[in-house]
XYZ file of C-alpha atoms in Angstrom:
316
model
C 51.984 -71.433 191.279
C 55.145 -70.063 189.705
C 54.882 -70.953 186.038
C 55.497 -68.205 183.512
C 52.396 -66.557 182.120
C 50.325 -67.139 185.250
C 48.650 -63.855 186.178
C 49.023 -63.565 189.930
C 46.636 -61.192 191.657
C 46.324 -62.420 195.239
C 49.489 -64.083 196.573
C 53.234 -64.325 196.077
C 55.819 -66.911 197.051
C 59.041 -65.914 198.811
C 61.815 -68.380 198.083
C 63.425 -67.293 201.334
C 65.523 -70.018 202.849
C 64.234 -72.976 200.856
C 67.764 -73.993 199.833
C 68.786 -74.004 203.512
C 65.869 -76.077 204.812
C 68.153 -78.362 206.810
C 69.337 -75.510 209.023
C 66.077 -73.748 209.897
C 66.572 -74.115 213.687
C 70.083 -72.666 213.539
C 68.950 -69.805 211.300
C 66.049 -69.035 213.621
C 68.425 -68.847 216.600
C 70.927 -66.653 214.714
C 68.288 -64.201 213.468
C 66.663 -64.063 216.907
C 69.988 -63.141 218.520
C 70.699 -60.538 215.834
C 67.268 -58.965 216.226
C 67.571 -58.834 220.020
C 71.014 -57.231 219.661
C 69.703 -54.628 217.202
C 66.662 -53.946 219.377
C 68.762 -53.506 222.528
C 71.666 -51.522 221.056
C 69.549 -49.145 218.964
C 67.186 -48.519 221.865
C 70.122 -47.955 224.238
C 71.776 -45.296 222.076
C 68.427 -43.589 221.362
C 67.601 -43.577 225.089
C 70.970 -42.060 225.980
C 70.624 -39.294 223.389
C 67.082 -38.475 224.524
C 67.814 -38.604 228.274
C 71.070 -36.639 228.344
C 70.557 -32.890 228.044
C 74.167 -32.422 226.927
C 73.368 -34.465 223.796
C 70.338 -32.385 222.806
C 72.143 -30.992 219.778
C 71.316 -31.213 216.051
C 73.964 -33.837 215.278
C 72.668 -36.223 217.937
C 69.058 -35.537 216.935
C 69.955 -36.778 213.447
C 71.792 -39.801 214.884
C 68.817 -40.745 217.077
C 66.430 -40.324 214.132
C 68.670 -42.438 211.920
C 68.847 -45.245 214.495
C 65.077 -45.040 215.006
C 64.681 -45.376 211.241
C 67.011 -48.395 211.234
C 65.216 -49.959 214.216
C 61.834 -49.542 212.512
C 63.141 -51.185 209.340
C 64.562 -54.088 211.350
C 61.236 -54.563 213.127
C 59.495 -54.776 209.759
C 61.818 -57.536 208.534
C 63.290 -59.590 211.399
C 59.993 -60.766 213.029
C 58.624 -61.762 209.593
C 61.748 -63.798 208.867
C 61.563 -65.425 212.302
C 57.926 -66.394 211.794
C 58.701 -67.755 208.313
C 61.536 -69.872 209.698
C 59.361 -71.092 212.549
C 56.233 -71.891 210.530
C 57.633 -72.998 207.194
C 60.736 -74.901 208.265
C 62.812 -72.679 205.958
C 60.810 -73.695 202.926
C 58.783 -71.630 200.465
C 56.703 -68.943 202.153
C 53.425 -67.645 200.758
C 52.340 -64.087 201.432
C 49.420 -62.097 200.083
C 50.245 -59.565 197.410
C 48.737 -56.775 199.534
C 50.898 -57.563 202.570
C 53.958 -57.935 200.354
C 53.315 -54.502 198.851
C 52.818 -52.984 202.314
C 56.127 -54.412 203.505
C 57.762 -53.335 200.255
C 56.485 -49.774 200.680
C 57.742 -49.497 204.264
C 61.121 -51.146 203.623
C 61.796 -49.127 200.453
C 60.725 -45.785 201.930
C 62.768 -46.343 205.104
C 65.757 -47.334 202.980
C 65.506 -44.066 201.060
C 65.041 -42.168 204.324
C 68.315 -43.655 205.613
C 70.289 -41.992 202.825
C 68.354 -38.754 203.250
C 69.153 -38.741 206.986
C 72.820 -39.444 206.273
C 72.871 -36.498 203.868
C 71.273 -34.312 206.573
C 74.067 -35.360 208.954
C 76.661 -34.474 206.313
C 75.031 -31.051 205.829
C 75.017 -30.493 209.595
C 78.720 -31.397 209.865
C 79.545 -29.207 206.856
C 77.886 -26.141 208.409
C 79.389 -26.853 211.840
C 82.955 -27.187 210.561
C 83.027 -24.887 207.540
C 80.696 -22.127 208.830
C 80.956 -22.269 212.632
C 80.138 -18.570 213.145
C 76.749 -18.945 211.428
C 75.924 -22.485 212.596
C 73.562 -21.479 215.414
C 71.545 -19.300 213.024
C 71.504 -21.770 210.149
C 70.700 -24.895 212.178
C 67.838 -24.022 214.542
C 65.559 -26.604 216.242
C 62.723 -25.684 213.876
C 64.941 -26.244 210.843
C 66.122 -29.578 212.245
C 62.490 -30.711 212.579
C 61.764 -29.595 208.996
C 64.809 -31.485 207.704
C 63.749 -34.638 209.549
C 60.227 -34.398 208.141
C 61.645 -33.948 204.641
C 63.931 -36.962 205.075
C 60.975 -39.182 205.966
C 58.156 -37.668 203.900
C 59.890 -37.341 200.520
C 60.832 -41.056 200.206
C 57.410 -42.071 201.576
C 55.586 -39.999 198.944
C 57.800 -41.159 196.070
C 57.672 -44.835 197.090
C 53.931 -44.535 197.759
C 53.329 -43.583 194.131
C 55.463 -46.509 192.927
C 53.513 -48.852 195.235
C 50.259 -47.731 193.628
C 51.771 -48.324 190.182
C 52.967 -51.780 191.243
C 49.532 -52.695 192.584
C 48.023 -52.132 189.126
C 50.555 -54.235 187.200
C 49.578 -57.741 186.041
C 52.136 -60.267 187.270
C 53.294 -63.210 185.182
C 55.414 -64.769 187.937
C 54.788 -65.226 191.636
C 58.164 -66.206 193.034
C 60.591 -63.763 194.667
C 64.161 -64.932 195.334
C 64.222 -62.881 198.525
C 63.367 -63.310 202.189
C 61.345 -60.079 202.307
C 59.423 -57.883 199.876
C 60.511 -54.669 198.206
C 58.821 -52.652 195.468
C 61.509 -53.207 192.831
C 61.315 -56.986 193.223
C 57.514 -56.941 192.984
C 57.683 -54.908 189.781
C 60.229 -57.354 188.342
C 57.482 -60.016 188.351
C 55.293 -58.041 185.940
C 54.554 -59.141 182.377
C 56.200 -56.124 180.800
C 54.545 -53.649 178.482
C 54.253 -49.867 178.598
C 52.997 -49.758 182.193
C 55.915 -51.861 183.426
C 58.399 -49.697 181.515
C 56.886 -46.542 183.008
C 57.101 -48.063 186.474
C 60.745 -49.024 185.857
C 61.595 -45.446 184.839
C 59.844 -44.123 187.918
C 61.790 -46.539 190.151
C 65.009 -45.213 188.592
C 63.923 -41.652 189.412
C 63.202 -42.667 193.012
C 66.616 -44.309 193.372
C 68.251 -41.190 191.926
C 66.339 -38.818 194.224
C 66.699 -40.804 197.459
C 70.055 -42.580 197.029
C 72.309 -41.212 194.272
C 71.715 -37.479 194.855
C 72.043 -37.709 198.669
C 75.184 -39.841 198.217
C 76.669 -37.258 195.824
C 75.811 -34.486 198.286
C 77.490 -36.419 201.119
C 80.656 -36.925 199.070
C 80.725 -33.195 198.220
C 80.149 -32.174 201.867
C 82.857 -34.417 203.296
C 85.265 -33.408 200.527
C 84.727 -29.754 201.503
C 85.253 -30.664 205.165
C 88.509 -32.448 204.319
C 89.656 -29.429 202.283
C 88.950 -27.090 205.215
C 90.689 -29.421 207.661
C 93.838 -29.492 205.548
C 94.048 -25.699 205.874
C 93.498 -25.563 209.655
C 95.533 -26.617 212.663
C 96.162 -30.247 213.498
C 94.019 -30.176 216.664
C 91.077 -28.656 214.785
C 91.408 -31.185 211.966
C 91.633 -34.109 214.371
C 88.500 -33.074 216.260
C 86.537 -32.354 213.071
C 87.465 -35.620 211.391
C 86.702 -37.547 214.584
C 83.095 -36.307 214.550
C 82.756 -37.153 210.849
C 84.251 -40.652 211.039
C 81.134 -42.478 212.366
C 78.932 -40.907 209.673
C 81.447 -41.844 206.974
C 81.637 -45.448 208.208
C 77.853 -45.800 208.169
C 77.635 -44.100 204.764
C 80.174 -46.471 203.186
C 78.468 -49.401 204.900
C 75.109 -48.524 203.324
C 76.620 -47.565 199.960
C 78.491 -50.844 199.549
C 75.418 -52.871 200.534
C 73.174 -50.997 198.079
C 75.767 -51.216 195.289
C 76.154 -54.983 195.691
C 72.392 -55.437 195.784
C 71.854 -53.380 192.617
C 74.659 -55.168 190.775
C 73.388 -58.646 191.633
C 69.860 -57.649 190.662
C 71.211 -56.796 187.227
C 73.179 -60.034 186.948
C 70.639 -62.453 188.364
C 68.792 -64.781 186.021
C 65.198 -65.937 186.214
C 66.309 -69.035 188.093
C 66.267 -69.285 191.848
C 69.493 -67.769 193.062
C 71.138 -68.362 196.431
C 73.433 -65.381 195.813
C 70.428 -63.069 195.428
C 68.982 -64.289 198.707
C 72.280 -64.011 200.566
C 72.920 -60.495 199.244
C 69.436 -59.305 200.137
C 69.973 -60.586 203.669
C 73.457 -59.067 203.987
C 72.121 -55.712 202.802
C 69.703 -55.771 205.730
C 71.848 -57.500 208.356
C 75.176 -55.712 208.061
C 73.932 -52.088 208.294
C 71.381 -52.740 211.048
C 73.925 -54.573 213.206
C 76.834 -52.170 212.636
C 74.922 -48.858 212.923
C 74.477 -48.871 216.735
C 77.984 -50.294 217.194
C 79.538 -47.454 215.164
C 77.562 -44.690 216.849
C 77.839 -46.237 220.296
C 81.612 -46.698 220.138
C 82.877 -44.026 217.774
C 80.899 -41.032 219.063
C 82.861 -40.153 222.185
C 79.978 -38.358 223.922
C 77.635 -41.321 223.416
C 80.231 -43.946 224.329
C 80.948 -42.197 227.644
C 77.285 -42.422 228.662
C 76.949 -45.996 227.370
C 79.917 -47.103 229.467
C 78.607 -45.262 232.516
C 75.095 -46.714 232.158
C 76.303 -50.287 231.677
C 78.744 -50.025 234.585
C 75.959 -48.772 236.866
C 73.748 -51.717 235.901
C 76.603 -54.123 236.525
C 77.317 -52.647 239.971
C 73.658 -52.803 240.946
């Protein structure tokens, strides 16, 4: 099934947790708890933002959209991992190439959308802090909706084209050293040639457009905010930096995860690699678990409502 030179057209094999086959029950329990935590915490923060009129502001609209994006990505990955652990006993998992490409499209496009949404938050904070007199004119509800559509549609269109390119590539290997599918990993199984090189260049353009450029824009925006804060009063600077801190924590969280994943992709060999599997899982687990914690605890307005809601449930 996985010998070199075998042209795979119908199914792929996910190495997944084959090296941890003796701990499948424990892994299933851990991932189930993590998924339930992500599902509850993301939904709680989104519900609070949607239900509280005082939070119907652009910044919180971006936060709710970002958490919804993260929750959707988790729902695409966690249940699949749970079913693989339950049905395969943490061994090799077979998946059709079509389903793998569908999951790869959704995971990759949502990953790009995460950085786009973070850049939209940075732009919102930049206008709010650096141009407060014009903020209400520059950031209208209609413009917020357009920015959200751009953040989701641009990665989806770009990744959609790469998915079509990947579907036409002949594959010489069928084994992915990952627990879930993504477009880059599927393309890495191809036999090479001009089509594979073109697809690789296009993937690089996608990464640049949806990750590197938004990250550069975020760094520029927060640098400008810091520069403005240094020139203002201490109370103004403290309040401004307090609203930016959660976004910065989430940004660095995602950036470090993506950087480690890209570096280990470059260093990995053709052999099955436990480090590749572990990194791919950490890239998914750490951001999805920390995102609702950061926004639920570090955004004062959200934390106040979270504490009030949980205390009411406890009293009842």
